[in-house]
Amino acid sequence: MALITVSGYPSSGKSQRAAQIKQHIEARLEDPSYVGPSLSVVVLDDGTLNIDRSSYNDSRSEKTARGTLFTAVQRNLAQNKVVIVDSLNYIKGFRYQMCCAARELKVRVCTVYVLAMPDLCKQWNSERTDGKAYAPETLANLLQRYEEPSSMVRWDSPLFTVSWTDEDVPADGIWRAITEGIMKPPNTGTQTVAKAPTDALRTLEHTTASVVSALVSEQVNSGSLGGITPVTLSPTLQVRITLPPRNVTLSELQRLKRQFVTLHKKAITLGTTEKGAVDWSEQSVADKFVVYLEENIKP
């Protein structure tokens, strides 16, 4: 349904704002006048994911923490959920990554920027008694590295800024963004790539080699030149190919086979952007190879 990314300095009050957002959304969902789909509201934060504040002390552990958070986001994104991500989310590349995951599933997105002065964040961090304070050097490093959200970029918009002086979040605007906002379709970079099965390369090599061998044998055994030629590869696999009125040599067929295999290896190793599932069965490979031969064998 929607992804709400809460971003801001460490110890800036993000969890308080996330709780306010959750409260407002749940109140509207329970209102008798609400006639939309049944939705649940989920808050993902470092505490619920067992990510300790010390994870931000060095880049290696922080990278693992972000991976844990992103996995949780992917697992929870759904048409029947509003997911609130209450974390630092201070790297614009990470916010973009979450936006792409949301667009892939066609859910709406918005960003809430919790604004507070660095000195206030340092003060509030030092006053924490819940065991969730950042080490002073870690806090200073995170403040310096923070990449502020911008309404000018698509992955941060629509953007709602909440100052430390505001008593509440802009609930009306956030509600409209997650229920009426534009659902941007996934672009090429966010589309799921169809992967070939693990035995696709073997099937490609084996089937094309079988077609070449069977085609040479059929020409020798039948003695005919040109026309529609049936080629039997196995008791359950047969193809028909239209040949020119001459003998097609083994070297010519092997050259075309190598070209065909090379063209299709990339789709197997890197995936393909073809729409729908790609059929890598022996019958499908044989049919495609026959079409390729008919188009490339010289008259």
C-alpha positions as a printed NumPy array, in Angstrom:
array([[  0.   ,   0.   ,   0.   ],
       [  2.616,   2.549,   1.103],
       [  6.175,   3.076,   2.309],
       [  6.867,   5.993,   4.649],
       [ 10.574,   6.703,   5.116],
       [ 11.426,   8.661,   8.257],
       [ 14.801,  10.375,   8.026],
       [ 16.747,  12.73 ,  10.253],
       [ 19.79 ,  13.249,  12.444],
       [ 20.441,  10.646,  15.143],
       [ 18.544,  11.443,  18.344],
       [ 16.432,  14.038,  16.531],
       [ 13.067,  12.589,  17.601],
       [ 12.345,  10.283,  14.655],
       [ 10.788,   7.53 ,  16.759],
       [  8.369,  10.021,  18.332],
       [  7.304,  11.202,  14.87 ],
       [  6.98 ,   7.625,  13.606],
       [  4.7  ,   6.845,  16.556],
       [  2.592,   9.919,  15.778],
       [  2.279,   8.903,  12.129],
       [  1.251,   5.363,  13.101],
       [ -1.329,   6.695,  15.562],
       [ -2.89 ,   9.038,  13.006],
       [ -3.07 ,   6.387,  10.267],
       [ -4.588,   3.759,  12.55 ],
       [ -7.17 ,   6.274,  13.813],
       [ -8.243,   7.024,  10.235],
       [ -8.406,   3.35 ,   9.35 ],
       [-10.697,   2.734,  12.334],
       [-12.923,   5.709,  11.52 ],
       [-16.444,   4.551,  10.452],
       [-16.273,   6.867,   7.446],
       [-13.243,   5.045,   6.03 ],
       [-14.283,   2.848,   3.094],
       [-10.903,   1.817,   1.712],
       [ -9.114,  -1.542,   1.886],
       [ -8.228,  -3.207,   5.163],
       [ -4.692,  -2.168,   6.086],
       [ -2.186,  -2.838,   8.835],
       [  0.516,  -0.396,   9.952],
       [  4.028,  -1.711,  10.618],
       [  6.935,   0.254,  12.092],
       [ 10.424,  -1.025,  11.336],
       [ 13.169,   0.359,  13.536],
       [ 16.554,  -0.621,  14.912],
       [ 15.008,  -1.874,  18.144],
       [ 12.542,  -4.3  ,  16.561],
       [ 15.294,  -5.589,  14.25 ],
       [ 17.847,  -6.   ,  17.089],
       [ 20.24 ,  -3.496,  15.534],
       [ 22.432,  -2.089,  18.291],
       [ 23.624,   1.516,  18.28 ],
       [ 27.195,   0.207,  18.197],
       [ 26.473,  -1.025,  14.659],
       [ 27.084,   2.541,  13.505],
       [ 30.559,   2.7  ,  15.028],
       [ 32.243,   1.334,  11.907],
       [ 31.348,   1.012,   8.228],
       [ 31.39 ,  -2.793,   8.103],
       [ 28.841,  -3.337,  10.881],
       [ 26.774,  -0.41 ,   9.612],
       [ 26.567,  -2.004,   6.176],
       [ 25.28 ,  -5.211,   7.784],
       [ 22.712,  -3.204,   9.744],
       [ 21.433,  -1.52 ,   6.58 ],
       [ 21.188,  -4.914,   4.901],
       [ 19.074,  -6.198,   7.792],
       [ 16.799,  -3.169,   7.556],
       [ 16.418,  -3.405,   3.781],
       [ 15.581,  -7.107,   3.983],
       [ 12.871,  -6.321,   6.536],
       [ 11.483,  -3.587,   4.284],
       [ 11.32 ,  -5.953,   1.31 ],
       [  9.662,  -8.635,   3.432],
       [  6.965,  -6.296,   4.732],
       [  6.113,  -4.282,   1.622],
       [  2.653,  -5.351,   0.477],
       [ -0.619,  -4.001,  -0.867],
       [ -2.294,  -4.449,   2.52 ],
       [  0.369,  -2.739,   4.655],
       [  1.63 ,   0.722,   5.46 ],
       [  5.319,   0.339,   6.311],
       [  6.966,   3.098,   8.367],
       [ 10.767,   2.886,   8.308],
       [ 12.014,   4.577,  11.488],
       [ 15.786,   4.638,  11.137],
       [ 18.576,   7.076,  10.279],
       [ 18.016,   6.628,   6.522],
       [ 20.685,   9.291,   6.099],
       [ 22.228,   7.976,   2.874],
       [ 20.352,   9.129,  -0.213],
       [ 21.415,   5.978,  -2.096],
       [ 19.745,   3.822,   0.549],
       [ 16.546,   5.871,   0.379],
       [ 16.639,   5.44 ,  -3.398],
       [ 17.067,   1.685,  -2.974],
       [ 13.988,   1.477,  -0.748],
       [ 12.029,   3.633,  -3.192],
       [ 12.921,   1.26 ,  -6.035],
       [ 11.742,  -1.727,  -3.975],
       [  8.443,   0.047,  -3.334],
       [  7.962,   1.006,  -6.985],
       [  8.609,  -2.576,  -8.023],
       [  5.641,  -3.655,  -5.902],
       [  3.595,  -0.624,  -7.005],
       [  3.112,   0.892,  -3.556],
       [  3.028,   4.621,  -2.829],
       [  5.947,   6.338,  -1.122],
       [  6.631,   9.471,   0.888],
       [  9.456,  10.788,   3.076],
       [  9.217,  12.512,   6.446],
       [ 12.257,  14.634,   7.287],
       [ 12.58 ,  15.152,  11.043],
       [ 14.47 ,  18.419,  11.392],
       [ 16.492,  19.311,  14.511],
       [ 19.621,  21.37 ,  15.139],
       [ 22.839,  19.342,  15.603],
       [ 23.457,  20.83 ,  19.064],
       [ 19.985,  19.762,  20.162],
       [ 20.607,  16.23 ,  18.904],
       [ 23.86 ,  16.072,  20.865],
       [ 22.068,  17.297,  23.987],
       [ 19.175,  14.851,  23.622],
       [ 21.604,  12.006,  22.915],
       [ 23.572,  12.725,  26.105],
       [ 20.341,  12.818,  28.133],
       [ 19.083,   9.414,  26.929],
       [ 18.548,   6.842,  29.665],
       [ 17.094,   4.036,  27.512],
       [ 20.442,   2.553,  26.522],
       [ 20.036,   3.74 ,  22.929],
       [ 22.491,   6.625,  22.997],
       [ 25.16 ,   6.872,  20.306],
       [ 28.832,   7.122,  21.201],
       [ 29.886,  10.801,  20.984],
       [ 32.371,  10.192,  18.16 ],
       [ 29.806,   8.098,  16.259],
       [ 27.184,  10.797,  16.656],
       [ 29.562,  13.469,  15.354],
       [ 30.46 ,  11.281,  12.359],
       [ 26.809,  10.603,  11.498],
       [ 25.898,  14.268,  11.753],
       [ 28.687,  15.151,   9.356],
       [ 27.767,  12.46 ,   6.833],
       [ 24.011,  13.084,   6.8  ],
       [ 22.543,  13.596,   3.312],
       [ 19.465,  15.77 ,   3.612],
       [ 16.312,  14.692,   1.724],
       [ 15.192,  16.878,  -1.151],
       [ 11.77 ,  17.317,  -2.714],
       [ 13.549,  17.809,  -6.057],
       [ 14.435,  14.119,  -6.365],
       [ 11.811,  11.481,  -7.042],
       [ 12.862,   9.035,  -4.325],
       [ 12.392,  11.615,  -1.539],
       [  9.116,  13.052,  -2.791],
       [  6.539,  13.805,  -1.662],
       [  8.595,  15.206,   1.208],
       [  7.197,  16.407,   4.547],
       [  9.488,  18.347,   6.873],
       [  8.726,  18.261,  10.594],
       [ 10.642,  20.732,  12.779],
       [ 11.563,  20.039,  16.393],
       [  9.231,  22.924,  17.291],
       [  6.182,  21.268,  15.683],
       [  3.842,  19.544,  18.086],
       [  2.576,  17.06 ,  15.527],
       [  3.224,  15.673,  12.053],
       [  1.295,  16.868,   8.955],
       [ -1.13 ,  13.959,   9.185],
       [ -3.483,  15.154,   6.448],
       [ -0.726,  15.501,   3.874],
       [  0.822,  12.15 ,   4.733],
       [ -2.58 ,  10.443,   4.562],
       [ -3.266,  11.883,   1.121],
       [  0.197,  10.85 ,  -0.082],
       [ -0.258,   7.212,   0.922],
       [ -3.881,   6.866,  -0.197],
       [ -4.225,   9.21 ,  -3.179],
       [ -0.658,   9.859,  -4.308],
       [  0.657,   8.821,  -7.694],
       [  1.916,   5.25 ,  -7.872],
       [  4.955,   5.474, -10.112],
       [  5.473,   2.391, -12.288],
       [  8.777,   0.537, -11.965],
       [ 11.393,   1.663, -14.452],
       [ 13.755,  -0.671, -16.279],
       [ 16.254,  -0.515, -13.465],
       [ 13.719,  -1.705, -10.88 ],
       [ 12.021,  -4.438, -12.868],
       [ 12.522,  -8.001, -11.773],
       [ 14.807,  -9.775, -14.197],
       [ 13.638, -13.183, -15.337],
       [ 16.38 , -15.689, -14.598],
       [ 17.029, -18.818, -16.609],
       [ 16.963, -22.23 , -14.881],
       [ 20.28 , -23.678, -13.74 ],
       [ 20.407, -26.24 , -16.566],
       [ 19.581, -23.726, -19.33 ],
       [ 23.14 , -23.515, -20.659],
       [ 23.428, -27.29 , -20.887],
       [ 20.041, -27.469, -22.618],
       [ 21.108, -24.762, -25.077],
       [ 24.358, -26.515, -26.01 ],
       [ 22.923, -30.034, -26.116],
       [ 19.763, -29.175, -28.076],
       [ 21.483, -27.088, -30.748],
       [ 24.161, -29.761, -31.204],
       [ 21.422, -32.389, -31.57 ],
       [ 19.651, -30.307, -34.227],
       [ 22.874, -29.942, -36.241],
       [ 23.666, -33.666, -36.024],
       [ 20.13 , -34.742, -36.873],
       [ 19.916, -32.288, -39.757],
       [ 23.154, -33.56 , -41.338],
       [ 21.992, -37.169, -40.951],
       [ 18.59 , -36.383, -42.453],
       [ 20.192, -34.802, -45.527],
       [ 22.436, -37.824, -46.031],
       [ 19.712, -40.412, -45.48 ],
       [ 16.962, -38.763, -47.52 ],
       [ 19.16 , -37.5  , -50.326],
       [ 16.732, -34.662, -50.914],
       [ 17.79 , -31.068, -51.412],
       [ 15.687, -28.23 , -50.062],
       [ 12.093, -27.936, -48.984],
       [ 10.429, -28.71 , -45.677],
       [ 12.56 , -31.24 , -43.813],
       [ 11.389, -33.024, -40.633],
       [ 14.158, -33.482, -38.055],
       [ 13.705, -35.997, -35.232],
       [ 15.775, -35.32 , -32.116],
       [ 14.115, -37.849, -29.796],
       [ 10.906, -39.891, -29.662],
       [  9.153, -36.883, -28.109],
       [ 10.988, -34.04 , -29.833],
       [ 10.695, -33.219, -33.52 ],
       [ 11.059, -30.006, -35.514],
       [ 10.49 , -29.032, -39.143],
       [ 12.858, -26.774, -41.051],
       [ 12.682, -25.252, -44.518],
       [ 16.049, -25.617, -46.28 ],
       [ 17.359, -24.031, -49.505],
       [ 17.664, -26.224, -52.653],
       [ 21.227, -27.279, -51.903],
       [ 23.228, -29.331, -49.434],
       [ 23.834, -27.391, -46.19 ],
       [ 27.31 , -28.297, -44.975],
       [ 28.28 , -29.323, -41.445],
       [ 30.732, -26.401, -41.122],
       [ 28.   , -23.939, -42.047],
       [ 25.598, -25.384, -39.487],
       [ 28.261, -25.404, -36.769],
       [ 29.097, -21.76 , -37.458],
       [ 25.435, -20.761, -37.12 ],
       [ 25.139, -22.879, -34.001],
       [ 28.03 , -21.026, -32.359],
       [ 26.454, -17.682, -33.235],
       [ 23.079, -18.734, -31.843],
       [ 24.587, -20.039, -28.592],
       [ 26.662, -16.883, -28.122],
       [ 23.586, -14.693, -28.576],
       [ 21.64 , -16.587, -25.931],
       [ 24.393, -17.121, -23.353],
       [ 24.092, -13.533, -22.151],
       [ 20.389, -13.99 , -21.437],
       [ 21.225, -17.079, -19.387],
       [ 24.101, -15.627, -17.351],
       [ 22.735, -12.099, -16.81 ],
       [ 18.991, -12.643, -17.081],
       [ 16.641, -11.185, -19.646],
       [ 14.306,  -8.199, -19.759],
       [ 11.814,  -9.963, -22.016],
       [  8.256,  -9.625, -20.747],
       [  6.84 , -12.773, -19.214],
       [  8.553, -16.043, -18.431],
       [ 11.222, -17.261, -20.799],
       [ 10.911, -20.899, -21.897],
       [ 14.257, -22.714, -21.855],
       [ 12.847, -26.194, -22.548],
       [ 14.412, -28.394, -25.239],
       [ 11.391, -27.911, -27.512],
       [ 11.525, -24.124, -27.196],
       [ 15.287, -23.97 , -27.792],
       [ 14.984, -26.271, -30.799],
       [ 12.151, -24.196, -32.303],
       [ 14.106, -20.943, -31.823],
       [ 17.242, -22.473, -33.342],
       [ 15.306, -23.696, -36.385],
       [ 13.913, -20.199, -36.941],
       [ 17.433, -18.784, -36.623],
       [ 18.763, -21.305, -39.17 ],
       [ 15.999, -20.543, -41.659],
       [ 16.721, -16.822, -41.391],
       [ 20.502, -17.125, -41.706],
       [ 21.216, -20.024, -44.059],
       [ 22.123, -18.547, -47.412],
       [ 20.006, -19.69 , -50.423]])
